[in-house]
Each structure stands twice: as structure tokens, then as C-alpha cells.
PDB file of C-alpha atoms and ligand atoms in Angstrom:
ATOM      1  CA  UNK G  10     120.837  97.129  90.839  1.00 61.00           C
ATOM      2  CA  UNK G  11     124.222  96.168  89.012  1.00 59.00           C
ATOM      3  CA  UNK G  12     125.781  99.502  88.668  1.00 68.00           C
ATOM      4  CA  UNK G  13     126.987  99.575  92.132  1.00 75.00           C
ATOM      5  CA  UNK G  14     129.063  96.343  91.833  1.00 78.00           C
ATOM      6  CA  UNK G  15     132.708  96.108  91.116  1.00 88.00           C
ATOM      7  CA  UNK G  16     134.107  94.213  87.765  1.00 84.00           C
ATOM      8  CA  UNK G  17     134.643  90.975  89.742  1.00 87.00           C
ATOM      9  CA  UNK G  18     131.223  90.931  91.358  1.00 90.00           C
ATOM     10  CA  UNK G  19     129.686  91.329  88.090  1.00 88.00           C
ATOM     11  CA  UNK G  20     131.815  89.057  86.198  1.00 88.00           C
ATOM     12  CA  UNK G  21     131.268  86.260  88.841  1.00 91.00           C
ATOM     13  CA  UNK G  22     127.592  87.064  88.628  1.00 92.00           C
ATOM     14  CA  UNK G  23     127.338  86.757  84.655  1.00 92.00           C
ATOM     15  CA  UNK G  24     129.611  83.571  84.983  1.00 94.00           C
ATOM     16  CA  UNK G  25     127.080  82.106  87.377  1.00 96.00           C
ATOM     17  CA  UNK G  26     124.318  83.062  85.136  1.00 96.00           C
ATOM     18  CA  UNK G  27     125.803  81.588  81.954  1.00 96.00           C
ATOM     19  CA  UNK G  28     126.537  78.273  83.528  1.00 96.00           C
ATOM     20  CA  UNK G  29     122.881  77.851  84.631  1.00 97.00           C
ATOM     21  CA  UNK G  30     121.637  78.677  81.324  1.00 97.00           C
ATOM     22  CA  UNK G  31     124.411  76.345  79.779  1.00 97.00           C
ATOM     23  CA  UNK G  32     125.866  79.168  77.937  1.00 93.00           C
ATOM     24  CA  UNK G  33     129.966  79.257  77.262  1.00 88.00           C
ATOM     25  CA  UNK G  34     131.422  82.384  78.560  1.00 90.00           C
ATOM     26  CA  UNK G  35     134.583  83.901  76.911  1.00 91.00           C
ATOM     27  CA  UNK G  36     136.679  86.630  78.661  1.00 89.00           C
ATOM     28  CA  UNK G  37     138.455  89.281  76.468  1.00 92.00           C
ATOM     29  CA  UNK G  38     140.923  91.855  77.140  1.00 92.00           C
ATOM     30  CA  UNK G  39     138.920  95.180  76.532  1.00 90.00           C
ATOM     31  CA  UNK G  40     142.006  97.244  76.038  1.00 93.00           C
ATOM     32  CA  UNK G  41     141.627  99.418  73.045  1.00 93.00           C
ATOM     33  CA  UNK G  42     138.231  98.075  72.053  1.00 94.00           C
ATOM     34  CA  UNK G  43     136.907 101.722  72.430  1.00 90.00           C
ATOM     35  CA  UNK G  44     139.585 103.357  70.337  1.00 90.00           C
ATOM     36  CA  UNK G  45     139.972 100.287  67.165  1.00 93.00           C
ATOM     37  CA  UNK G  46     138.280 100.813  64.075  1.00 93.00           C
ATOM     38  CA  UNK G  47     136.284  97.739  63.274  1.00 93.00           C
ATOM     39  CA  UNK G  48     136.422  97.955  59.573  1.00 94.00           C
ATOM     40  CA  UNK G  49     140.157  98.462  59.293  1.00 93.00           C
ATOM     41  CA  UNK G  50     141.625  97.722  62.465  1.00 92.00           C
ATOM     42  CA  UNK G  51     143.628 101.060  63.039  1.00 92.00           C
ATOM     43  CA  UNK G  52     143.813 102.174  66.926  1.00 92.00           C
ATOM     44  CA  UNK G  53     143.509 105.902  67.607  1.00 88.00           C
ATOM     45  CA  UNK G  54     142.266 108.025  70.535  1.00 83.00           C
ATOM     46  CA  UNK G  55     141.112 110.660  68.196  1.00 82.00           C
ATOM     47  CA  UNK G  56     138.149 108.421  66.746  1.00 79.00           C
ATOM     48  CA  UNK G  57     136.216 109.691  69.688  1.00 77.00           C
ATOM     49  CA  UNK G  58     136.045 113.150  69.568  1.00 78.00           C
ATOM     50  CA  UNK G  59     132.600 112.801  70.724  1.00 79.00           C
ATOM     51  CA  UNK G  60     131.852 110.743  73.704  1.00 83.00           C
ATOM     52  CA  UNK G  61     128.901 108.626  72.211  1.00 89.00           C
ATOM     53  CA  UNK G  62     130.015 108.743  68.732  1.00 90.00           C
ATOM     54  CA  UNK G  63     133.108 106.796  66.834  1.00 88.00           C
ATOM     55  CA  UNK G  64     134.443 108.102  63.443  1.00 88.00           C
ATOM     56  CA  UNK G  65     137.467 107.107  62.070  1.00 87.00           C
ATOM     57  CA  UNK G  66     139.041 109.770  59.692  1.00 80.00           C
ATOM     58  CA  UNK G  67     141.307 107.706  57.677  1.00 84.00           C
ATOM     59  CA  UNK G  68     138.720 105.037  56.211  1.00 92.00           C
ATOM     60  CA  UNK G  69     135.647 106.866  57.067  1.00 91.00           C
ATOM     61  CA  UNK G  70     133.943 104.273  59.109  1.00 93.00           C
ATOM     62  CA  UNK G  71     131.723 105.699  61.926  1.00 93.00           C
ATOM     63  CA  UNK G  72     129.014 104.262  64.321  1.00 94.00           C
ATOM     64  CA  UNK G  73     127.728 104.633  67.794  1.00 94.00           C
ATOM     65  CA  UNK G  74     130.461 104.136  70.002  1.00 92.00           C
ATOM     66  CA  UNK G  75     128.854 101.408  72.325  1.00 93.00           C
ATOM     67  CA  UNK G  76     128.338  99.560  69.207  1.00 95.00           C
ATOM     68  CA  UNK G  77     131.877  99.459  67.919  1.00 94.00           C
ATOM     69  CA  UNK G  78     133.056  98.545  71.363  1.00 94.00           C
ATOM     70  CA  UNK G  79     130.768  95.495  71.344  1.00 95.00           C
ATOM     71  CA  UNK G  80     131.598  94.850  67.726  1.00 96.00           C
ATOM     72  CA  UNK G  81     135.309  94.704  68.755  1.00 96.00           C
ATOM     73  CA  UNK G  82     134.947  92.780  71.984  1.00 96.00           C
ATOM     74  CA  UNK G  83     133.151  90.256  69.823  1.00 95.00           C
ATOM     75  CA  UNK G  84     135.666  90.014  67.468  1.00 96.00           C
ATOM     76  CA  UNK G  85     138.516  89.139  70.233  1.00 95.00           C
ATOM     77  CA  UNK G  86     135.941  86.486  71.523  1.00 94.00           C
ATOM     78  CA  UNK G  87     135.855  84.846  68.078  1.00 94.00           C
ATOM     79  CA  UNK G  88     139.446  85.081  67.623  1.00 93.00           C
ATOM     80  CA  UNK G  89     139.928  83.340  71.223  1.00 91.00           C
ATOM     81  CA  UNK G  90     137.453  80.487  69.789  1.00 88.00           C
ATOM     82  CA  UNK G  91     139.870  80.588  66.744  1.00 89.00           C
ATOM     83  CA  UNK G  92     136.947  81.138  64.530  1.00 76.00           C
TER      84      UNK G  92
HETATM   85 ZN1  LIG T 106     138.728 102.196  59.813  1.00 77.32          ZN
END
């Protein structure tokens, strides 16, 4: 159902549902979240040789690319909270 929504529509829907549930919502800039190593913080487009897998050659960290993106978004949210 939501796959046809634009980003603004989806963000609005999520904000509406979060407010109903009493959940705080933090917007973060997603820039570089798919290219940043969550272990050492280095950024490189070479970390994604395969679409669904993240492997950073310098520190050796590797994981599912979606998981890496989620970890980086969570880290940005924690930074925004000052945690
Ligand atoms: Zn790394």
C-alpha cells in the first residue's frame, strides 16, 4: 500500500501514527548512511560491491546492507538526542 507514496506522504503518515501512539519522532539526514561503516565511521562507496551486503575492506566489518543503514540512522538519531 505504501510503496506508491512519495517521501513526504510517507513521513506525514509515520508522524501521524507516532503522535497517536505517543512515540517521539526524530528526522535524520539519511546522507551517507548506506556508505558509512558503523564500526569505524569511515565513508566509502566501495563498501557496497554487492547490493545487499556491506563490507568495509579497511576494518573488516561486514553485515547486511539494510542493517548497516538502520544502525547508522539510529546513531544519527541518538546524536540528535545528545545521547
Ligand atoms: Zn569500518
